CSV table of C-alpha atoms in Angstrom, one decimal:
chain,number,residue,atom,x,y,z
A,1,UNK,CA,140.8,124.6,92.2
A,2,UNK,CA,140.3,120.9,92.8
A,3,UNK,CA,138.0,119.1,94.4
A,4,UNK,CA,139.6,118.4,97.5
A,5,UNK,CA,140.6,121.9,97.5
A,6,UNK,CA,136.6,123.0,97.0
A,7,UNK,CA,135.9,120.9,99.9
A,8,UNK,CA,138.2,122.0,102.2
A,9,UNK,CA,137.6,125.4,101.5
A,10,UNK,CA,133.9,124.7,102.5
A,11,UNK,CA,134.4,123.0,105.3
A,12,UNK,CA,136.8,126.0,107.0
A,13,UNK,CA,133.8,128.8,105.9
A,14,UNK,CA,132.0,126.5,108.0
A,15,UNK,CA,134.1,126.5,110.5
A,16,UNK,CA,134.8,129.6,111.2
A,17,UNK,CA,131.3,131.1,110.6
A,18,UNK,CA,132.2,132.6,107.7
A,19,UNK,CA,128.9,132.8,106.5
A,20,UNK,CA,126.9,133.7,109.7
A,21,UNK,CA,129.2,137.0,108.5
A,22,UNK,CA,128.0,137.2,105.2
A,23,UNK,CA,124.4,137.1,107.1
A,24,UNK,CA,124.9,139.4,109.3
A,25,UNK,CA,126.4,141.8,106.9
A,26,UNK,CA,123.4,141.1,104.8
A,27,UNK,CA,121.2,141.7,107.6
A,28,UNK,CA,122.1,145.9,107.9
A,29,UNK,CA,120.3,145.8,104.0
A,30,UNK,CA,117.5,148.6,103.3
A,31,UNK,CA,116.1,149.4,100.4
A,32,UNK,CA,117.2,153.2,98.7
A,33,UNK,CA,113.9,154.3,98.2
A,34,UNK,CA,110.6,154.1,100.3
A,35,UNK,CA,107.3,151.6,99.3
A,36,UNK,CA,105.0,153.7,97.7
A,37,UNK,CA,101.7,154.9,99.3
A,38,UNK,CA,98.2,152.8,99.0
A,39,UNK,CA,99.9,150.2,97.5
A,40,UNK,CA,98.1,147.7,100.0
A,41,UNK,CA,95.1,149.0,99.7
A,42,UNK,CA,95.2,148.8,96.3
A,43,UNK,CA,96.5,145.5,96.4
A,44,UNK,CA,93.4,144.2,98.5
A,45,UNK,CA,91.1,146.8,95.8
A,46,UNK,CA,92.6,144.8,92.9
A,47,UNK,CA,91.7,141.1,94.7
A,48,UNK,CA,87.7,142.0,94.2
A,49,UNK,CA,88.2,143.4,90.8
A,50,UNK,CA,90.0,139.9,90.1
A,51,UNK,CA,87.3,137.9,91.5
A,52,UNK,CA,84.5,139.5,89.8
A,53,UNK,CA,84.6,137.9,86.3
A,54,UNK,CA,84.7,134.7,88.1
A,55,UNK,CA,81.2,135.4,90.1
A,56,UNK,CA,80.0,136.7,86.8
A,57,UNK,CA,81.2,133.7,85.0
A,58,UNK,CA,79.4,131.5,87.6
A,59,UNK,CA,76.0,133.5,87.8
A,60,UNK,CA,75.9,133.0,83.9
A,61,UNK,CA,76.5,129.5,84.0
A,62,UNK,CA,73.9,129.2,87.1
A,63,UNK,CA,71.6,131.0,85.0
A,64,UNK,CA,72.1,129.0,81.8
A,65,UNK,CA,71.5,125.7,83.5
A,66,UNK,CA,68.1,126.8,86.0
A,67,UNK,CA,66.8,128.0,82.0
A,68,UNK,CA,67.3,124.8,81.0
A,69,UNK,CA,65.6,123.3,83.7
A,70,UNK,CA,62.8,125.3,83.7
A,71,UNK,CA,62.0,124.7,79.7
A,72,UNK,CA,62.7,120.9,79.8
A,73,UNK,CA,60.2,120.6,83.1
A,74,UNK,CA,57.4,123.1,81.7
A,75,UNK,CA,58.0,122.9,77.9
A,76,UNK,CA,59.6,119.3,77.8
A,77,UNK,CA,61.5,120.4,75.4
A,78,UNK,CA,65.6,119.6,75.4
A,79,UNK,CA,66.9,123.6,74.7
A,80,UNK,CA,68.8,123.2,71.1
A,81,UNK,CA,71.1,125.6,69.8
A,82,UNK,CA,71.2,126.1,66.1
A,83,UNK,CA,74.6,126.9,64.2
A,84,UNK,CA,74.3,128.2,60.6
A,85,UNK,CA,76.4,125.6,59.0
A,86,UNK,CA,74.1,123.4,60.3
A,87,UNK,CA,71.7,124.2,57.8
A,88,UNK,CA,72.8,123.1,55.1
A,89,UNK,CA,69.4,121.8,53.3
A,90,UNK,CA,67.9,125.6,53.0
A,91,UNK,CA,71.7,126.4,51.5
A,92,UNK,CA,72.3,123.0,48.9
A,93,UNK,CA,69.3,121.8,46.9
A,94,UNK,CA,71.3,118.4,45.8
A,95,UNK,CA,70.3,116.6,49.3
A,96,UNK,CA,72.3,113.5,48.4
A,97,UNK,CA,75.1,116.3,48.1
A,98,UNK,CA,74.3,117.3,50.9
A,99,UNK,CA,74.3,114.5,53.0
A,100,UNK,CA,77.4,113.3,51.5
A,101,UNK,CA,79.0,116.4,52.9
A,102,UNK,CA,78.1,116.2,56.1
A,103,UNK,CA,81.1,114.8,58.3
A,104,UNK,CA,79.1,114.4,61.5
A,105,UNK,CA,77.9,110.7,61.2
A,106,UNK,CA,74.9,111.1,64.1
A,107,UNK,CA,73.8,114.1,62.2
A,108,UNK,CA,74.0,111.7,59.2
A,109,UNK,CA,71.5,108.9,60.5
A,110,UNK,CA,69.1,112.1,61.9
A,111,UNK,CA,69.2,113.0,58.5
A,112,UNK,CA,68.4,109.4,56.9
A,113,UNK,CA,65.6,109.4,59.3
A,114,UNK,CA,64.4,112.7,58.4
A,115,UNK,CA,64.6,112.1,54.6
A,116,UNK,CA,61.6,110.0,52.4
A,117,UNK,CA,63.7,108.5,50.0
A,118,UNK,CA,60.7,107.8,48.1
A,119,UNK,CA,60.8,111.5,47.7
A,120,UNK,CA,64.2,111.5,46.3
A,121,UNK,CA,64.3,111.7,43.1
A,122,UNK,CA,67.1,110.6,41.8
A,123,UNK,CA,67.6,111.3,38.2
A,124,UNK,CA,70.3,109.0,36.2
A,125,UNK,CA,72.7,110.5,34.4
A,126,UNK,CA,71.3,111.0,31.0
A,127,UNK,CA,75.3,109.8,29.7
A,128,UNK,CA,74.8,106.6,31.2
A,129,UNK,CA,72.1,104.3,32.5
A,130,UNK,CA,74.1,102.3,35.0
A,131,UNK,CA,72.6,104.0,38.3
A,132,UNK,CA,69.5,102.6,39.0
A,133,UNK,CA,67.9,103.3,41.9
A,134,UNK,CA,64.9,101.8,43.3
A,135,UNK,CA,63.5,101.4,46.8
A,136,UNK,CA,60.4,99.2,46.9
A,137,UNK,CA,58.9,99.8,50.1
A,138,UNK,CA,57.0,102.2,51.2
A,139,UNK,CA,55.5,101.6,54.1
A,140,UNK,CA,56.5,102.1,57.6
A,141,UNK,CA,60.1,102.6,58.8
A,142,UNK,CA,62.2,99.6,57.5
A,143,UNK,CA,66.1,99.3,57.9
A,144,UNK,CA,66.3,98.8,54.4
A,145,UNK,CA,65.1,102.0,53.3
A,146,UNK,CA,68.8,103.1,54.9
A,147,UNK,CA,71.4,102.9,52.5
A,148,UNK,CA,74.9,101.2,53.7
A,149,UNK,CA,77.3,103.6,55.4
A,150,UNK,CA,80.7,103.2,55.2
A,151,UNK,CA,82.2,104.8,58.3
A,152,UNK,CA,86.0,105.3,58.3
A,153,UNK,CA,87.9,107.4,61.2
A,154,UNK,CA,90.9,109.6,60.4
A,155,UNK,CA,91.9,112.2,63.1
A,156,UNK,CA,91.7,116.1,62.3
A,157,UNK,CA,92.5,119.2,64.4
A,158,UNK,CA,89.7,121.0,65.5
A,159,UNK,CA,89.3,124.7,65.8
A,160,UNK,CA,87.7,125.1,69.0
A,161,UNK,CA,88.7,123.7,72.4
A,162,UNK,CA,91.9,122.1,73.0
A,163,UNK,CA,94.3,122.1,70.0
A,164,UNK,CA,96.5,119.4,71.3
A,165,UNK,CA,93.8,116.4,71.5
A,166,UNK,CA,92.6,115.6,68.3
A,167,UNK,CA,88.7,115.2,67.5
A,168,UNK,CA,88.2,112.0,66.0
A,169,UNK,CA,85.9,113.3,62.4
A,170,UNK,CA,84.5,111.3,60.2
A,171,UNK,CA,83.9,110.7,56.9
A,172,UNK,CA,81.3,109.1,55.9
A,173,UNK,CA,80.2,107.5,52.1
A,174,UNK,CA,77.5,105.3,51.1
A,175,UNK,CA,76.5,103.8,47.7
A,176,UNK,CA,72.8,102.6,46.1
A,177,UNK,CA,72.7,99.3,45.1
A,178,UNK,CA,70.3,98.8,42.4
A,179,UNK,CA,67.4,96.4,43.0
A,180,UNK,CA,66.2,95.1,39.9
A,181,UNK,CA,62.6,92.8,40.3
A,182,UNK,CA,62.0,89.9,37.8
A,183,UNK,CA,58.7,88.1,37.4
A,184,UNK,CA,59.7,85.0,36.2
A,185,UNK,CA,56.6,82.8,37.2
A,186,UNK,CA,53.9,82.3,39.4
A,187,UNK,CA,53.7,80.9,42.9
A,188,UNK,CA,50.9,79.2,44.0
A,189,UNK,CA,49.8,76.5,46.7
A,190,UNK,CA,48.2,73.2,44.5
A,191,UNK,CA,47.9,69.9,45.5
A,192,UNK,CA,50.8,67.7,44.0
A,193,UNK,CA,49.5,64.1,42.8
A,194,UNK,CA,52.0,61.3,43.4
A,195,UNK,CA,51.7,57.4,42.5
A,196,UNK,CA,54.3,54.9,43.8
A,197,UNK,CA,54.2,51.3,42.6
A,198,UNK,CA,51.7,49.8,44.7
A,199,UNK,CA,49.1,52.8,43.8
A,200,UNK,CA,50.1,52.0,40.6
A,201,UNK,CA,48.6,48.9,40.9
A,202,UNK,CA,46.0,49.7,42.3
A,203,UNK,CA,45.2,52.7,40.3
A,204,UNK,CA,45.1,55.6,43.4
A,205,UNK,CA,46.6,58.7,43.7
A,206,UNK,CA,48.0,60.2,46.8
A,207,UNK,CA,47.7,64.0,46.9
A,208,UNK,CA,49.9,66.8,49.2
A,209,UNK,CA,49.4,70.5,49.2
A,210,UNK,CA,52.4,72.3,48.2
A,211,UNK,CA,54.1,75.4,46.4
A,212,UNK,CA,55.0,75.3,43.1
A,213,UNK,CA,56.7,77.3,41.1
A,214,UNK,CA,55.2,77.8,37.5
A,215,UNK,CA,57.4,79.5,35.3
A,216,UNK,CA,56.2,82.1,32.5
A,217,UNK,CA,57.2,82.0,29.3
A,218,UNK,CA,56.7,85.4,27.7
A,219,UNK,CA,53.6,84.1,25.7
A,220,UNK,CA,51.9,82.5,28.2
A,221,UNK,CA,48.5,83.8,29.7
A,222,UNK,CA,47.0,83.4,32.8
A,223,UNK,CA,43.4,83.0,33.3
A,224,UNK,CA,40.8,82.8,36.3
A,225,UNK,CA,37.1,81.0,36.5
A,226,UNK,CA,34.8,82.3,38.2
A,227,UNK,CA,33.6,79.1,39.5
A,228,UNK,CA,36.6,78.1,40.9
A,229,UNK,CA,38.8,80.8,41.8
A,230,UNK,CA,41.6,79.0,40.4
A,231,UNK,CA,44.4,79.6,38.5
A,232,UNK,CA,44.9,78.0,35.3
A,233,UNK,CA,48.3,78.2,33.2
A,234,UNK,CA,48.3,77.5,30.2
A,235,UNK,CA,51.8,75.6,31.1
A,236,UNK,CA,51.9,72.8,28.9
A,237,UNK,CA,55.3,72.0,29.3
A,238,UNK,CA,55.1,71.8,33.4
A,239,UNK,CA,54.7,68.1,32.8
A,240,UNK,CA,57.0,67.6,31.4
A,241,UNK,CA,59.9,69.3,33.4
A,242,UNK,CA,58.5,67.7,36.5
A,243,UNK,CA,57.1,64.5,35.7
B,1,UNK,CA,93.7,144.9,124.6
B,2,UNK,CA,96.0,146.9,122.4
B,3,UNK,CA,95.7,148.4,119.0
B,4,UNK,CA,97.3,145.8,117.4
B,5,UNK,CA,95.5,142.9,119.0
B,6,UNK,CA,92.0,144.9,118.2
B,7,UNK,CA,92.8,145.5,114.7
B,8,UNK,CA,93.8,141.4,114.6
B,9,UNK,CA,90.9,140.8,115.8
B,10,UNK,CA,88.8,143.1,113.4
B,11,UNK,CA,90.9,141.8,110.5
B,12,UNK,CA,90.3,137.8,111.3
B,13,UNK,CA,86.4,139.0,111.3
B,14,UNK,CA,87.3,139.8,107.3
B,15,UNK,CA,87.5,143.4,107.9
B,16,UNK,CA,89.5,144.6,105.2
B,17,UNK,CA,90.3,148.3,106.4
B,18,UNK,CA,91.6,146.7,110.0
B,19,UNK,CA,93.9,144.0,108.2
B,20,UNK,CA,95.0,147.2,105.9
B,21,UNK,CA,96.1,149.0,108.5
B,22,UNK,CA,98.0,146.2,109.8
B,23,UNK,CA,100.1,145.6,107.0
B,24,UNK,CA,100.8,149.4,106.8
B,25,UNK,CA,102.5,148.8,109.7
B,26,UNK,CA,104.8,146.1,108.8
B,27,UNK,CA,105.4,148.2,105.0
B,28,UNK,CA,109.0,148.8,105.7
B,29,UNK,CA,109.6,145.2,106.2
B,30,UNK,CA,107.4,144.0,103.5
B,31,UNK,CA,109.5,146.3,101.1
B,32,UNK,CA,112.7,145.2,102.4
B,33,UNK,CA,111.8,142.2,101.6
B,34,UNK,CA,110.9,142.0,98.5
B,35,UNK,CA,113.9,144.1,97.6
B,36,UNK,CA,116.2,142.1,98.3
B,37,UNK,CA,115.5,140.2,95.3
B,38,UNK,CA,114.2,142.9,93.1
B,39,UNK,CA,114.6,146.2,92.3
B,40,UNK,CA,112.5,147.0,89.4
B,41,UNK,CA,108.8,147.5,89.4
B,42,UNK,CA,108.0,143.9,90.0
B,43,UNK,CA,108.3,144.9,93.7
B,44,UNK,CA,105.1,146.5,94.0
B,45,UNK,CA,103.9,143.5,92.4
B,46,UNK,CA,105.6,141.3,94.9
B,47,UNK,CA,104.4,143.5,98.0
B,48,UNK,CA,100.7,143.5,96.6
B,49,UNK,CA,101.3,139.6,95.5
B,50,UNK,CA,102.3,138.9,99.3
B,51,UNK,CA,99.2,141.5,101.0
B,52,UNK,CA,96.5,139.0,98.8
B,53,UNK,CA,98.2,135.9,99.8
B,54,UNK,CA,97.9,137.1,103.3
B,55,UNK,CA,94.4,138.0,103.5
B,56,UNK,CA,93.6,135.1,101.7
B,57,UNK,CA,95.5,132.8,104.0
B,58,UNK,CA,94.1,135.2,107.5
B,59,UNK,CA,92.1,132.3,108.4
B,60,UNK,CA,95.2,129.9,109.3
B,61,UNK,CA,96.9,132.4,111.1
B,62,UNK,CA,97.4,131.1,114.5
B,63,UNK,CA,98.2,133.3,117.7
B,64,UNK,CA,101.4,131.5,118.4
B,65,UNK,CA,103.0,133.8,116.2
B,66,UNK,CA,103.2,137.1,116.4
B,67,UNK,CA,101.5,138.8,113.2
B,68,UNK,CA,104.6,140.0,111.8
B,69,UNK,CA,106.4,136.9,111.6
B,70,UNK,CA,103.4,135.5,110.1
B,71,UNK,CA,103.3,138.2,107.7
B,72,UNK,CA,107.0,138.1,106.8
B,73,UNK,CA,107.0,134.3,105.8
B,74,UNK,CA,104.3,135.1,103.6
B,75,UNK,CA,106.4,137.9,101.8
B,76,UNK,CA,109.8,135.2,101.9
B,77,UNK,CA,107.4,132.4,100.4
B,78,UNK,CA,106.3,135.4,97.0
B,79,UNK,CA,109.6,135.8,97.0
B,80,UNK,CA,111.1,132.6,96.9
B,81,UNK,CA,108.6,131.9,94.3
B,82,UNK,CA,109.5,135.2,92.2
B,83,UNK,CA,113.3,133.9,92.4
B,84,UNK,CA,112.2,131.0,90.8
B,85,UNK,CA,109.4,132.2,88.1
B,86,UNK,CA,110.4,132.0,84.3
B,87,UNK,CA,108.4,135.5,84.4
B,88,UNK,CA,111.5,137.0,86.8
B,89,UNK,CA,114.1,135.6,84.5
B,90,UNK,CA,112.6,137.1,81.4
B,91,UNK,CA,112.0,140.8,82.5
B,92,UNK,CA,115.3,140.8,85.2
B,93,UNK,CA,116.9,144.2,84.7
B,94,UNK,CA,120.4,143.9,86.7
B,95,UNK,CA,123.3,141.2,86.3
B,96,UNK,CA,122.1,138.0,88.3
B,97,UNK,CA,125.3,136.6,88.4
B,98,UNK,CA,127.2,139.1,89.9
B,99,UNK,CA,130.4,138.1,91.7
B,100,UNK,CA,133.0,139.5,94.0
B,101,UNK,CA,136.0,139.8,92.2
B,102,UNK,CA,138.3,138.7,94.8
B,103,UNK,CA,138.1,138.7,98.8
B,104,UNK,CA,136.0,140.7,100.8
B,105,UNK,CA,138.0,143.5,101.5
B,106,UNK,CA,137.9,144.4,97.8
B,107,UNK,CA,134.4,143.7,97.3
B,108,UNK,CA,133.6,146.0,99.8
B,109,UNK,CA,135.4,148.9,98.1
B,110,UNK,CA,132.2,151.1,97.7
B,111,UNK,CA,128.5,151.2,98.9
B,112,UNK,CA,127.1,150.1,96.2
B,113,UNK,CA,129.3,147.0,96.2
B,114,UNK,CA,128.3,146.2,100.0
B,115,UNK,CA,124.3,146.3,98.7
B,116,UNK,CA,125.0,143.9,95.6
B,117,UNK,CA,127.0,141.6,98.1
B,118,UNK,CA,124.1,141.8,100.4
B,119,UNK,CA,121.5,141.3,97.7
B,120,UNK,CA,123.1,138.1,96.9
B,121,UNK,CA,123.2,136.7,99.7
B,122,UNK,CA,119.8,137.8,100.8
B,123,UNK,CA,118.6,136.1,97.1
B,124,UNK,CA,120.8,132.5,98.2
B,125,UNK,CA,118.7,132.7,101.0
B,126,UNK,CA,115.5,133.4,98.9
B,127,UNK,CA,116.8,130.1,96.8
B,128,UNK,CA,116.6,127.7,100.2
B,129,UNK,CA,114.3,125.2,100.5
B,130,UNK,CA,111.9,126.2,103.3
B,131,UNK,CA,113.1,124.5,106.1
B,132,UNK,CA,116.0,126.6,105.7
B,133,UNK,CA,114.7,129.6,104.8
B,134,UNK,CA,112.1,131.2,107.0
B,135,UNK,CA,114.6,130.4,110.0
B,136,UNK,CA,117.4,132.1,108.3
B,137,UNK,CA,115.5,134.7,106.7
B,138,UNK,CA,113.7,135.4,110.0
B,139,UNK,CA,116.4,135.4,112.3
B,140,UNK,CA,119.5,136.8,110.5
B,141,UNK,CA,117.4,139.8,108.3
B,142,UNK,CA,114.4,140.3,110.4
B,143,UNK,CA,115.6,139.5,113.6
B,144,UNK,CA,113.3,137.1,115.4
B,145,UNK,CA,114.5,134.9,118.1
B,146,UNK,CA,114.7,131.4,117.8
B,147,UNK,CA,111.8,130.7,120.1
B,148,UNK,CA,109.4,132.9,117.8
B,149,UNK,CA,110.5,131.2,115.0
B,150,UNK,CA,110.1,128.3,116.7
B,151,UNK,CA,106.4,129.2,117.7
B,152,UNK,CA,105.6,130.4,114.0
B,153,UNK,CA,106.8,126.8,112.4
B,154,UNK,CA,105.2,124.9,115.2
B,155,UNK,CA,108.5,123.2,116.3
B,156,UNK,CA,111.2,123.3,118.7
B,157,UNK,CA,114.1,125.5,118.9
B,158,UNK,CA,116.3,123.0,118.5
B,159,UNK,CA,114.9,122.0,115.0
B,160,UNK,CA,115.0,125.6,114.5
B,161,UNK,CA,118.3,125.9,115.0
B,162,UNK,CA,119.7,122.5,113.1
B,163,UNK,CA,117.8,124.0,110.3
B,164,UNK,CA,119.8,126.9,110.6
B,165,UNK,CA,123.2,124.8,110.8
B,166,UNK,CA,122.0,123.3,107.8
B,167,UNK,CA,121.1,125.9,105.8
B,168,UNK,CA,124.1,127.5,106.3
B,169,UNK,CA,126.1,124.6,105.1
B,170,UNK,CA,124.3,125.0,101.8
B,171,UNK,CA,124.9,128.4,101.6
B,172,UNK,CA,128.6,128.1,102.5
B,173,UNK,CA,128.4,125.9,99.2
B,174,UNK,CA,126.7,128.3,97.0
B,175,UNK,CA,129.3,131.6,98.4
B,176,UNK,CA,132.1,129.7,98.1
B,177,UNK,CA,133.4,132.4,95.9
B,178,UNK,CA,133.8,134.8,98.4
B,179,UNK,CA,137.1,134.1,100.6
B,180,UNK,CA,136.1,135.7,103.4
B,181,UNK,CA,139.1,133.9,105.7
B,182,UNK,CA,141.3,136.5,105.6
B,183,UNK,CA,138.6,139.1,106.0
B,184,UNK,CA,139.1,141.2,109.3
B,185,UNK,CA,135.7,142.4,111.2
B,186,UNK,CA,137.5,145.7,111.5
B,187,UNK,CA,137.9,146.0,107.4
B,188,UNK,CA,134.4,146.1,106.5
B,189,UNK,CA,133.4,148.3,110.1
B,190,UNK,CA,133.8,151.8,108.1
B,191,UNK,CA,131.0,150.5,105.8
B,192,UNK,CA,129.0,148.2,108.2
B,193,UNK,CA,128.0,150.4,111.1
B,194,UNK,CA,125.6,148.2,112.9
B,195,UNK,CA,127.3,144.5,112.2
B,196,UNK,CA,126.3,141.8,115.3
B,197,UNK,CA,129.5,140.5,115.4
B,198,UNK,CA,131.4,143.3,116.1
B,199,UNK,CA,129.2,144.4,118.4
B,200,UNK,CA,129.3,141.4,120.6
């Protein structure tokens, strides 16, 4: 049948009511068998018993937040949950381990902060002497106590909660640099004689406080008076590197 | 004040039993309904899907209306949404797509092919967008006049009735397979005993 043909057919039905017959033929329908009894009441039965875990689930969450409330106002204490996997110190006795392991990069720092590195002792590898690991204060709470963390993002699924957005994870790495001291001389405040030409002359010296640097040979001694309090080095040789 | 009226009145106060015993009395038509477009178990579904939605929806009934109107758009609304569910179309247990297999006066061969004539057209209807279809619905199946109708959508019988006009266009282009020209009134009389137009 063609197009035109489609439409004219259409347009006749229309015309001649040839649907309001199909209605009203349609209209004499009934059902062969009967509704079944208490099927409204049961209907209306079924809309509490549908409701209810919804009240339940909101009485539990009312409940879990006024706790809260109450322990941060009367205990000032922030309500913390504890996961097993969270406790990984009482599990690993490596701590560098694990803190490497860790993926959570907040957890990380609370765990720098919680940890005395002067405690840690970090044994070298009896194979080879290359890691050296030294951290020289030990006072107070100092930004370089915290080694350098290398933070890079990659994407993984998570198990819990929506499956289709990603959690950003982290991994996180960090290396010790070695901090080797040296003692290669003494600093110490002196007064500096100078002589320019016309001092010279006249035979006067002109003396400024400053710091000089004495350096140490490795048979060199250094020696205090009583007297004076000063320092004397027996730097023979300062002469003549700055003369 | 009647019955009726008093048990309205008892059931708008959120009196479950009251609004129970209302829609017991409009059960035949609820059921009718609903299969129209079904005729497995999803009906009791659909009866009990309609009886929450009403209760739920009690407090925008207006008096306009009377309650069974009200009540049957309800019950045309579950159904038009069951026609167009993905749940319907998984667990449907009769052929969807049956069609006449020539003009009227063979389709209407047996009983059985008069109800699967009239349960497709009743499911076009269910198909309509609802402009269309709570006039048709209510006027052809349930028999409302257009005033009530009218009073239900909160509109004027004459939008009432272009929406009818309209809707009936659409539906002329979705039976198209039936060629109901040369169809005599008389033909289909032995198995349509109560049809309007040959009354009139």
């Amino acid at each position: 049948m063609t197009e035109f043909e489609k439409s004219d057919k259409l347009n006749r039905m229309v015309a001649n009511d040839s649907v309001e017959k199909l209605l009203d033929l349609s209209s004499e329908f009934e059902p062969s068998d009967v509704m079944p009894l208490g099927l409204i009441s049961e209907a209306l039965a079924s809309r509490k018993r549908k409701n209810k875990p919804i009240l339940t689930l909101v009485f539990v969450g009312v409940a879990g937040v006024a706790l809260c409330a109450i322990r941060l106002a009367y205990f000032r204490e922030a309500p913390t949950i504890s996961f097993p996997a969270k406790n990984i110190e009482s599990v690993n006795n490596h701590r560098e381990v694990s803190v490497i392991s860790e993926r959570d990069v907040d957890r990380q720092y609370s765990m720098l902060d919680s940890l005395s590195f002067n405690n840690i002792a970090v044994k070298p590898n009896s194979d080879s002497d290359a890691v050296k690991t030294s951290f020289t204060s030990s006072h107070g709470h100092s930004s370089k106590r915290r080694p350098s963390v290398y933070v890079s993002g990659h994407s993984s699924n998570s198990k819990f909660g929506d499956a289709k957005i990603p959690v950003k994870t982290y991994a996180a790495m960090w290396k010790t640099e070695t901090i080797e001291q040296n003692y290669s001389g003494i600093i110490a405040t002196a007064l500096v004689a100078t002589q320019d030409e016309q001092d010279r002359i006249d035979g006067t010296f002109t003396l400024t406080p400053a710091l000089i640097d004495l350096p140490l040979n490795p048979g060199d001694t250094i020696t205090t008076t009583e007297e004076t309090s000063a320092l004397f080095v027996s730097t023979l040789n300062y002469k003549e590197e700055n003369p | 004040m009647t019955e009726e009226t008093d048990l309205l009145e008892r059931a708008l106060q959120q009196d479950e039993r009251a609004f129970a015993t209302l829609c017991e009395r409009h059960r035949a038509r609820l059921w009718r309904i609903v299969s129209s477009v079904s005729r497995s178990s999803d009906r009791e579904d659909l009866v009990q899907e309609s009886v929450i939605r009403a209760y739920g929806a009690l407090k925008s009934y207006r008096r306009e209306a009377s309650f069974a109107s009200w009540l049957s758009r309800i019950a045309i609304n579950v159904v038009h949404d069951y026609q167009k569910s993905a749940w319907r179309r998984r667990v449907i247990s009769f052929p969807e797509d049956w069609e006449p297999a020539g003009s009227l006066e063979n389709v209407i061969e047996s009983r059985y092919e008069l109800i699967e004539l009239q349960r497709r057209v009743r499911r076009e209807v269910a198909k309509l967008a609802s402009a269309q279809r709570i006039p048709i619905w209510l006027h052809y199946f349930e028999g409302f006049t257009f005033a009530e109708i009218a009073r239900l959508e909160l509109t004027a019988e004459s939008t009432i009735r272009s929406r009818i006009h309209a809707g009936r266009k659409i539906l002329a282009k979705k039976l198209s397979d039936f060629d109901l020209e040369s169809t005599a009134c008389d033909d289909a009389e032995a198995l349509k005993p109560r049809s309007k137009e040959c009354e009139a």
